XYZ file of C-alpha atoms in Angstrom:
657
model
C 127.844 104.695 49.737
C 124.206 103.775 49.179
C 122.285 106.567 47.466
C 118.603 106.650 48.413
C 117.583 109.775 46.491
C 115.093 108.941 43.739
C 113.698 110.721 40.711
C 110.462 109.459 39.213
C 107.692 110.493 36.889
C 104.297 111.168 38.405
C 100.930 112.643 37.478
C 99.398 115.452 39.500
C 95.653 115.950 39.141
C 94.465 119.473 39.922
C 91.518 121.681 39.016
C 92.990 123.724 36.156
C 91.774 126.145 33.535
C 92.589 125.380 29.919
C 95.403 127.608 28.641
C 93.706 127.946 25.261
C 95.433 129.229 22.123
C 98.033 131.976 22.058
C 97.125 135.310 20.512
C 98.045 135.014 16.787
C 98.876 138.731 16.418
C 102.537 139.675 16.900
C 102.966 141.673 20.135
C 104.461 144.841 18.698
C 104.047 146.542 22.095
C 104.507 145.304 25.644
C 101.511 144.606 27.810
C 100.881 147.442 30.252
C 103.882 147.120 32.533
C 103.526 148.065 36.179
C 107.209 147.733 37.031
C 108.522 151.031 35.710
C 110.191 153.560 37.935
C 108.941 157.127 38.251
C 111.584 159.382 36.695
C 111.619 161.508 39.844
C 113.219 158.632 41.742
C 116.216 158.073 39.462
C 118.309 160.780 41.079
C 120.174 159.711 44.181
C 120.141 155.983 43.414
C 123.343 153.980 43.860
C 125.335 154.280 40.663
C 125.220 150.600 39.736
C 121.478 150.423 40.383
C 120.770 153.477 38.241
C 122.900 152.097 35.415
C 121.213 148.684 35.519
C 117.708 150.172 35.683
C 118.436 151.934 32.407
C 120.156 148.949 30.768
C 118.137 147.578 27.828
C 114.592 147.581 29.217
C 112.112 145.467 27.283
C 110.095 147.156 24.505
C 108.133 144.127 23.324
C 107.888 140.430 24.108
C 108.756 139.407 20.561
C 109.464 136.753 19.407
C 107.030 135.318 21.967
C 103.269 135.507 21.585
C 100.754 136.771 24.124
C 98.968 133.976 25.954
C 95.442 135.232 26.574
C 93.262 132.343 25.424
C 92.541 130.959 28.886
C 89.338 131.306 30.884
C 88.257 130.702 34.448
C 86.386 127.411 34.061
C 88.460 124.828 35.923
C 88.200 121.069 35.603
C 90.369 118.233 36.951
C 93.373 117.862 34.668
C 96.307 115.476 34.757
C 99.626 117.330 34.824
C 102.891 115.523 34.151
C 105.154 115.850 37.170
C 108.633 114.773 38.198
C 109.267 113.963 41.856
C 112.715 114.083 43.428
C 113.003 112.882 47.006
C 115.262 111.501 49.689
C 114.387 110.386 53.219
C 113.927 114.021 54.327
C 112.384 116.042 51.483
C 110.068 115.524 48.537
C 110.004 118.081 45.710
C 107.291 117.950 43.031
C 108.120 119.678 39.744
C 105.920 120.507 36.752
C 108.263 120.571 33.719
C 105.336 121.415 31.426
C 104.603 124.615 33.359
C 107.935 126.400 33.490
C 109.603 123.819 35.723
C 107.620 125.124 38.712
C 108.287 123.379 42.043
C 104.711 123.166 43.278
C 105.468 121.335 46.510
C 108.421 120.941 48.877
C 107.431 118.569 51.665
C 109.543 118.026 54.773
C 108.857 114.359 55.432
C 109.864 114.004 59.117
C 107.410 116.736 60.175
C 104.963 116.259 57.272
C 105.173 120.023 56.787
C 104.628 121.678 53.398
C 107.309 124.366 53.191
C 105.741 126.309 50.311
C 102.389 127.855 49.545
C 100.835 125.053 47.518
C 98.086 126.399 45.297
C 95.227 123.872 45.116
C 94.403 124.990 41.556
C 96.151 126.076 38.365
C 94.440 129.308 37.372
C 96.192 131.378 34.706
C 96.126 135.139 35.156
C 97.746 138.019 33.287
C 100.947 138.483 35.286
C 103.657 137.085 33.007
C 105.406 139.283 30.476
C 103.349 137.497 27.819
C 100.190 136.966 29.822
C 99.430 133.581 31.347
C 100.960 132.872 34.771
C 99.784 131.042 37.886
C 100.643 131.415 41.551
C 102.297 129.140 44.100
C 105.496 127.162 44.595
C 108.960 128.127 43.349
C 109.324 129.640 39.889
C 112.388 130.493 37.817
C 112.123 133.968 36.299
C 114.504 134.733 33.463
C 114.283 137.267 30.643
C 113.237 140.751 31.733
C 111.509 142.589 34.563
C 108.419 140.574 35.423
C 107.318 136.956 35.387
C 108.993 134.916 32.658
C 107.320 134.164 29.330
C 107.998 130.505 30.159
C 105.603 130.531 33.152
C 103.143 128.238 31.381
C 105.490 126.661 28.811
C 107.290 123.309 28.786
C 110.958 122.943 29.652
C 113.290 120.118 28.719
C 113.928 117.756 31.639
C 116.234 114.776 32.143
C 118.187 112.775 34.682
C 121.814 113.795 35.194
C 124.526 112.359 37.473
C 124.784 114.351 40.716
C 127.999 115.345 42.525
C 127.403 112.746 45.269
C 127.036 109.878 42.807
C 123.255 109.956 42.780
C 120.995 111.718 40.294
C 119.932 115.280 39.592
C 116.903 116.573 37.740
C 117.987 118.989 35.021
C 115.597 121.539 33.520
C 116.690 123.640 30.545
C 115.402 125.808 27.722
C 116.282 128.603 25.315
C 114.973 131.919 26.675
C 113.843 133.849 23.611
C 113.495 137.433 24.854
C 117.233 137.676 25.448
C 118.218 134.736 23.210
C 120.004 132.849 26.006
C 120.081 129.187 27.084
C 119.780 128.372 30.779
C 119.597 125.361 33.053
C 118.345 124.537 36.545
C 119.762 121.440 38.285
C 117.888 120.057 41.303
C 119.336 117.486 43.648
C 118.892 116.134 47.146
C 122.014 114.712 48.786
C 121.343 111.613 50.845
C 120.018 112.584 54.266
C 119.888 116.292 53.445
C 117.148 118.619 54.690
C 118.010 120.999 51.860
C 117.180 120.919 48.190
C 120.161 122.167 46.184
C 119.546 124.126 42.993
C 122.388 124.846 40.591
C 121.581 127.530 38.008
C 123.516 128.542 34.916
C 122.703 131.229 32.327
C 124.977 131.267 29.265
C 125.625 133.890 26.638
C 126.996 132.041 23.591
C 126.906 135.154 21.385
C 129.655 137.564 20.350
C 127.892 140.488 22.032
C 126.962 141.237 25.655
C 123.440 140.443 26.794
C 121.161 141.818 29.529
C 120.246 139.162 32.089
C 117.415 139.070 34.590
C 116.910 136.319 37.160
C 114.692 136.054 40.211
C 113.762 132.839 41.992
C 110.265 133.430 43.424
C 109.115 131.391 46.418
C 105.456 131.516 47.446
C 104.820 130.935 51.157
C 101.704 131.389 53.317
C 101.341 135.049 54.233
C 100.834 134.477 57.960
C 104.577 134.683 58.407
C 107.305 137.077 59.445
C 109.983 137.496 56.788
C 113.550 137.755 58.035
C 116.490 138.908 55.905
C 119.969 140.258 56.712
C 119.190 143.937 56.125
C 118.340 147.134 58.007
C 117.069 148.946 54.919
C 114.967 148.101 51.878
C 113.862 149.653 48.615
C 110.076 149.959 48.639
C 108.312 149.834 45.271
C 104.544 149.963 44.938
C 102.097 150.134 42.064
C 102.244 153.917 42.170
C 105.723 153.294 40.637
C 107.699 155.154 43.300
C 111.015 153.684 44.490
C 112.133 154.816 47.933
C 114.629 153.669 50.532
C 113.007 152.780 53.853
C 114.099 151.319 57.202
C 113.543 147.661 58.116
C 111.507 146.349 59.858
C 109.232 149.335 60.598
C 108.084 151.956 58.125
C 105.201 154.407 58.381
C 104.248 153.126 61.862
C 103.989 149.453 60.883
C 106.309 146.446 60.913
C 106.450 145.636 57.201
C 108.141 142.270 57.716
C 104.635 140.958 58.416
C 102.877 140.822 55.004
C 99.426 141.710 56.304
C 100.704 144.916 57.899
C 100.786 146.511 54.451
C 97.506 147.717 52.979
C 98.423 147.750 49.284
C 100.519 145.269 47.273
C 104.201 146.204 47.333
C 107.777 145.015 46.844
C 110.448 145.298 49.531
C 113.939 144.822 48.076
C 116.321 144.276 50.966
C 119.641 146.138 50.984
C 121.911 143.211 51.896
C 125.391 144.535 52.768
C 128.390 143.395 50.740
C 130.072 140.405 52.358
C 126.910 139.406 54.215
C 125.622 135.873 53.730
C 122.682 135.813 51.315
C 119.512 134.336 52.813
C 115.805 134.995 53.437
C 113.326 133.130 55.638
C 109.565 133.088 56.206
C 108.805 132.151 59.825
C 105.435 131.006 61.163
C 104.004 131.795 64.594
C 105.656 128.709 66.104
C 109.111 129.744 64.855
C 109.310 127.209 62.018
C 110.498 128.547 58.679
C 111.344 127.949 55.081
C 114.778 129.391 54.404
C 116.470 130.085 51.089
C 120.192 130.780 50.859
C 122.701 130.921 48.022
C 126.210 131.636 46.912
C 126.986 135.334 46.749
C 126.339 135.991 43.051
C 122.604 135.874 43.740
C 122.767 139.083 45.742
C 119.183 140.395 45.890
C 116.463 139.443 48.366
C 112.853 140.584 48.255
C 109.484 140.310 49.944
C 106.325 140.784 47.858
C 103.058 141.306 49.728
C 99.478 141.499 48.547
C 98.558 143.395 51.687
C 95.345 143.529 53.666
C 93.379 145.936 51.442
C 90.402 144.952 49.300
C 92.347 144.940 46.002
C 95.032 142.592 47.279
C 92.465 140.290 48.873
C 90.496 140.160 45.620
C 93.621 139.219 43.678
C 94.333 136.469 46.211
C 90.858 135.025 45.619
C 91.306 135.448 41.857
C 94.459 133.320 41.757
C 93.168 130.388 43.786
C 90.016 129.039 45.419
C 88.211 131.396 47.802
C 88.799 130.439 51.413
C 92.116 128.677 50.852
C 94.357 131.309 52.443
C 96.707 133.871 51.000
C 100.386 133.927 50.220
C 103.349 136.253 49.934
C 106.594 135.750 48.021
C 110.169 135.698 49.213
C 112.584 136.046 46.334
C 116.249 136.008 45.348
C 117.798 137.704 42.318
C 120.929 138.793 40.511
C 120.455 142.506 41.244
C 119.254 144.627 44.159
C 115.841 145.131 42.555
C 113.706 143.649 39.811
C 113.856 146.919 37.922
C 117.429 146.110 36.853
C 119.123 143.999 34.186
C 122.700 142.788 34.606
C 125.241 142.762 31.784
C 126.572 139.324 30.818
C 129.623 139.577 28.631
C 129.965 137.787 25.302
C 130.729 134.070 25.406
C 130.498 133.905 29.186
C 128.087 132.696 31.861
C 126.542 133.337 35.262
C 126.212 130.411 37.664
C 125.312 130.005 41.313
C 123.869 127.579 43.834
C 120.695 127.951 45.902
C 119.477 125.853 48.829
C 115.919 125.500 50.154
C 114.909 123.807 53.363
C 113.298 123.965 56.831
C 114.661 126.086 59.644
C 113.621 126.293 63.286
C 114.233 129.764 64.668
C 111.991 129.764 67.715
C 108.894 131.888 68.117
C 110.211 134.245 70.789
C 113.352 135.108 68.844
C 111.727 135.309 65.422
C 108.813 137.499 66.501
C 110.536 139.638 69.083
C 110.716 143.414 68.845
C 114.515 143.374 68.551
C 115.053 143.126 64.771
C 118.803 142.672 65.038
C 118.339 139.821 67.506
C 115.730 138.119 65.303
C 118.026 138.314 62.289
C 121.045 137.117 64.249
C 119.150 134.165 65.691
C 117.911 133.053 62.265
C 121.356 133.367 60.735
C 122.941 131.465 63.630
C 120.433 128.621 63.288
C 121.039 128.556 59.532
C 124.792 128.355 60.081
C 124.224 125.417 62.448
C 122.189 123.355 59.971
C 123.777 124.540 56.693
C 127.083 126.385 57.096
C 127.927 129.006 54.515
C 131.088 127.116 53.602
C 128.988 124.016 52.832
C 126.927 125.970 50.294
C 130.122 127.211 48.651
C 131.507 123.651 48.667
C 128.308 122.274 47.129
C 128.536 124.883 44.359
C 132.153 123.917 43.665
C 131.155 120.243 43.569
C 128.204 120.887 41.258
C 129.889 123.120 38.699
C 131.915 120.357 36.964
C 128.683 118.388 36.594
C 126.870 121.266 34.882
C 128.385 120.152 31.558
C 127.467 116.475 31.981
C 125.225 115.187 29.217
C 121.699 114.336 30.383
C 120.579 110.752 30.559
C 116.951 109.641 30.416
C 114.734 112.364 28.980
C 111.762 113.060 31.257
C 110.106 115.941 29.381
C 110.573 117.865 26.145
C 110.483 121.643 25.746
C 110.331 123.717 22.577
C 112.258 123.380 19.327
C 113.562 126.967 19.319
C 116.832 126.046 20.976
C 117.459 123.341 18.387
C 116.908 125.888 15.617
C 119.414 128.286 17.203
C 122.010 125.557 17.605
C 121.576 124.545 13.960
C 122.000 128.159 12.890
C 125.058 128.936 14.994
C 126.664 125.569 15.804
C 126.876 126.706 19.443
C 128.583 124.192 21.720
C 126.430 123.914 24.823
C 127.548 120.886 26.848
C 124.981 119.793 29.369
C 121.995 121.297 27.566
C 121.478 119.518 24.240
C 118.871 120.972 21.911
C 118.163 118.022 19.659
C 116.912 118.306 16.069
C 114.150 115.881 16.995
C 112.496 118.697 18.965
C 111.989 120.844 15.849
C 108.319 121.210 14.976
C 105.832 122.990 12.764
C 106.562 126.409 14.269
C 110.251 126.158 13.374
C 109.739 124.660 9.882
C 109.627 127.887 7.793
C 112.635 129.299 9.643
C 114.552 126.100 9.067
C 113.809 126.458 5.354
C 115.000 130.073 5.415
C 118.189 128.933 7.119
C 118.845 126.173 4.592
C 117.683 127.811 1.360
C 117.834 131.546 1.991
C 114.164 131.921 1.057
C 111.143 132.186 3.342
C 108.430 129.780 2.148
C 104.996 131.011 1.207
C 102.236 129.169 3.104
C 100.556 126.162 1.552
C 97.162 127.134 2.958
C 95.480 130.340 4.036
C 95.883 131.141 7.699
C 97.389 133.595 10.184
C 101.157 134.076 9.807
C 103.309 132.105 12.211
C 105.698 133.453 14.807
C 108.379 135.957 13.806
C 112.014 135.606 14.834
C 113.505 139.015 15.500
C 117.128 138.485 16.584
C 119.676 140.356 14.407
C 120.871 137.218 12.613
C 117.339 136.273 11.550
C 116.577 139.841 10.531
C 119.686 139.811 8.344
C 118.492 136.622 6.629
C 115.063 138.133 5.983
C 116.642 141.226 4.457
C 118.512 139.131 1.887
C 115.652 136.682 1.212
C 113.442 137.053 -1.896
C 110.891 139.789 -1.160
C 107.751 137.672 -1.160
C 104.854 139.080 0.905
C 105.235 136.798 3.924
C 108.975 137.445 4.129
C 108.295 141.190 3.964
C 105.704 140.854 6.728
C 108.163 139.057 9.023
C 110.945 141.474 8.078
C 108.735 144.388 9.067
C 108.046 142.811 12.466
C 111.779 142.235 13.012
C 112.586 145.801 11.976
C 109.925 147.143 14.300
C 111.436 145.151 17.165
C 114.838 146.633 16.341
C 113.422 150.148 16.684
C 113.373 150.951 12.958
C 109.678 151.775 12.708
C 109.997 153.717 9.438
C 111.623 150.795 7.658
C 109.103 148.384 9.167
C 106.247 150.458 7.721
C 107.931 150.430 4.316
C 108.285 146.639 4.422
C 104.623 146.174 5.336
C 103.467 148.624 2.662
C 105.553 146.842 -0.005
C 103.987 143.523 0.985
C 100.463 144.946 0.605
C 100.899 145.164 -3.156
C 101.074 141.388 -3.673
C 99.898 139.795 -0.416
C 96.945 137.390 -0.659
C 96.112 138.224 2.983
C 95.979 141.941 3.733
C 94.743 141.936 7.322
C 98.055 140.944 9.022
C 99.834 143.828 7.300
C 97.017 146.317 7.845
C 96.932 145.484 11.529
C 100.696 146.077 11.858
C 100.330 149.393 10.036
C 97.452 150.322 12.358
C 99.689 149.781 15.400
C 102.392 151.905 13.771
C 99.874 154.682 13.060
C 98.612 154.639 16.631
C 102.151 154.807 18.013
C 102.886 157.754 15.725
C 99.849 159.585 17.132
C 97.679 159.183 14.030
C 94.725 157.532 15.736
C 92.215 158.286 12.972
C 94.307 156.530 10.336
C 94.922 153.676 12.784
C 91.154 153.284 13.102
C 90.812 153.262 9.311
C 93.426 150.528 9.038
C 91.704 148.445 11.708
C 88.383 148.664 9.864
C 90.064 147.535 6.642
C 91.927 144.763 8.448
C 88.826 143.395 10.157
C 86.802 143.532 6.949
C 89.547 141.636 5.114
C 89.792 139.036 7.881
C 86.035 138.432 7.799
C 86.213 137.855 4.031
C 89.156 135.488 4.351
C 88.185 133.534 7.463
C 87.708 129.899 6.503
C 85.972 128.343 9.511
C 85.089 128.772 13.170
C 87.938 126.619 14.432
C 90.315 127.552 17.244
C 92.900 129.390 15.121
C 90.454 131.582 13.197
C 88.417 132.261 16.319
C 91.569 133.335 18.158
C 92.647 135.774 15.464
C 89.137 137.178 15.010
C 88.884 137.676 18.763
C 92.267 139.404 18.981
C 91.822 141.660 15.966
C 88.234 142.451 16.852
C 89.225 143.566 20.341
C 91.967 145.850 19.034
C 89.684 147.263 16.348
C 86.836 148.089 18.727
C 89.217 149.741 21.195
C 90.867 151.799 18.421
C 87.500 152.923 17.082
C 86.189 153.871 20.513
C 89.370 155.905 21.079
C 88.313 158.185 18.198
C 84.584 158.020 19.042
C 83.556 156.095 15.936
C 80.904 154.133 17.772
C 78.907 153.008 14.731
C 81.914 151.255 13.209
C 82.863 149.857 16.618
C 79.368 148.385 16.902
C 79.735 146.862 13.420
C 82.923 145.075 14.445
C 81.326 143.966 17.709
C 78.333 142.426 15.959
C 80.530 140.338 13.669
C 82.282 138.665 16.584
C 81.037 135.202 17.452
C 78.486 134.820 20.232
C 80.993 132.832 22.291
C 83.525 135.640 21.994
C 81.003 138.313 22.947
C 80.063 136.297 26.042
C 83.638 136.306 27.377
C 84.296 138.617 30.309
C 86.764 140.799 28.445
C 84.176 141.453 25.755
C 81.397 142.045 28.258
C 83.571 144.854 29.617
C 84.116 146.158 26.079
C 80.352 145.962 25.530
C 79.818 148.183 28.574
C 82.347 150.659 27.192
C 80.618 150.585 23.794
C 77.222 151.190 25.368
C 78.670 154.090 27.334
C 80.081 155.580 24.132
C 76.640 155.253 22.566
C 75.153 157.101 25.525
C 73.191 154.171 26.952
C 74.289 154.366 30.591
C 71.502 152.125 31.990
C 72.409 149.305 29.578
C 76.095 149.651 30.429
C 75.261 149.529 34.141
C 73.152 146.426 33.496
C 76.234 144.635 32.136
C 77.998 145.207 35.450
C 74.916 144.280 37.459
C 74.601 141.007 35.556
C 78.226 140.212 36.391
C 81.265 139.175 34.405
C 84.867 138.095 34.951
C 87.721 139.410 32.797
C 89.962 136.343 32.829
C 92.967 138.181 31.361
C 92.742 141.307 33.533
C 96.281 142.702 33.658
C 98.223 143.065 36.876
C 97.787 146.680 37.988
C 94.938 147.393 35.556
C 92.328 149.887 36.773
C 89.921 149.724 33.844
C 87.156 148.122 35.943
C 87.046 150.966 38.440
C 87.460 153.578 35.701
C 84.462 152.339 33.703
C 82.412 151.953 36.880
C 83.148 155.572 37.847
C 81.685 156.706 34.521
C 78.487 154.800 35.288
C 77.727 155.802 38.848
C 78.909 157.328 42.092
C 78.050 154.106 43.940
C 80.919 152.218 45.616
C 82.715 149.765 43.354
C 81.344 146.244 43.957
C 83.847 143.938 45.637
C 83.887 141.552 42.695
C 85.387 144.313 40.496
C 87.863 145.627 43.089
C 91.354 144.911 41.730
C 93.079 148.224 42.491
C 96.655 147.771 43.680
C 97.578 151.334 44.651
C 96.168 154.248 46.617
C 93.623 156.397 44.760
C 95.018 159.449 42.977
C 93.383 162.841 42.609
């Protein structure tokens, strides 16, 4: 048989904002998280859902760092891409940006099946900040968009079940300490892209697993799924069971029929084939289906209200059209984590491709008929048994060693393999990928001692898994080891011991500000906001004395610590000291949108309402505004009773009294 499927490197040039440096301060707390259920809604949930909602929710994004160094100035940038195509489909993948499939083109009709964002604009939607919209993304880790959204994955060619080639993507997910892989292949003549996914737990303890495949499609669609009920979850954090398709006098299967952004998690009956489709006005659709392990299906809508429309503009170029997301996951909802037993794995197969349903059937008032027609057409072009057979054919190839390397991810997986000697066929984490970030941890592993830095600078990343914490506890108690030990103890929930470790390190540490900042966070969490403010003042003073230059690293840490210090001081109404910190920030930092907003808050605290209003009138953009944040409208309401200007309208829920 002649195989015509090809895999090739390519370069995609898009207007993109620079990601900038990561925040050098360890994220001892999560970013404000919108996806938390109101406690009133826990009663009456299905037993498995309630159990999984309460199973090991995330308390910080350690050992990752927050990515908040990006802006909104876009320029043409060359992005490394990998293209996999046959005579029917062409998929374009960005291994350097989380393995995102940014385009899935149906060649016979020249139809783009996905929402293809014409820009790469980071925004604060991932668990650790930077994320961008469009295409198909692979979300692993915990409730929310993966920390790998804007990070590189390993990529290589691998033999496919039909004798051709697959594209394998893989990485070590650090929040849950689990390796995973995504295999993409296009059988010869197929209208469907197959995606084999495997998440492994190589440890001797169970692990919580989260997976959702998110597919962005144009929002002028009707979304069909095999369900008569859904779980509705909005940014008011209420989870309720509703009928499908109509709820509150509107057909919610049309994304623009909702006013506010919301999730609709479809209640797919047991035994029912798993699929979801987004159908345009002509009856043409993108359909996603899978083997049964991937049980959940979801529609996310931005809605027709001003907040959702503003977010749509924020994430792309104005005038380019909006999108919604159809999604598939391991659980009913994204509020849940699923238990993966020790030394075991989850694996499944997904398929993505075009489907013609017909406009009259897809958009008719009879929901059952619309569903049945879509499922019948899907069975005609891709029978359920064929998906199961493709999964069975792929699984033996999941262990096949990769061939030509097409992209390189991080060195964290290599460090874990060196530490544990895990056998992970199919996903090699080579020592050659180890880099500067892993170097001190490699020395700790090999010598039992954490090295003191050769030059003054912010501490590197902290590993917090139990095995690394154990090594830190037995290492010589030098200041940097004590600092990292405190961070690991904090992550483990032992805040008292973490404080003791940081206080011990203060006695001999050449750099005090990293420890003082950690102690300030601990004070604030304990409710001692005045002492937290004191610590922040000390920390910022020490940083200003130590700072060596105005390069990227020192600017990033000054920016991060300065922001936290000003906010802590304003919280206890110490405006004079807040102003002192503000004035020592660089002019470039003070000009950033986030700091223009802080300036308005500082002016308000000083009682200068006209000057604070002038900041808003002049205009600014907070590049790292968090999903669900309402700070813009809250500050505006303190300034005036005038309507909130459209440029600052990012509210994602109904107003509350």
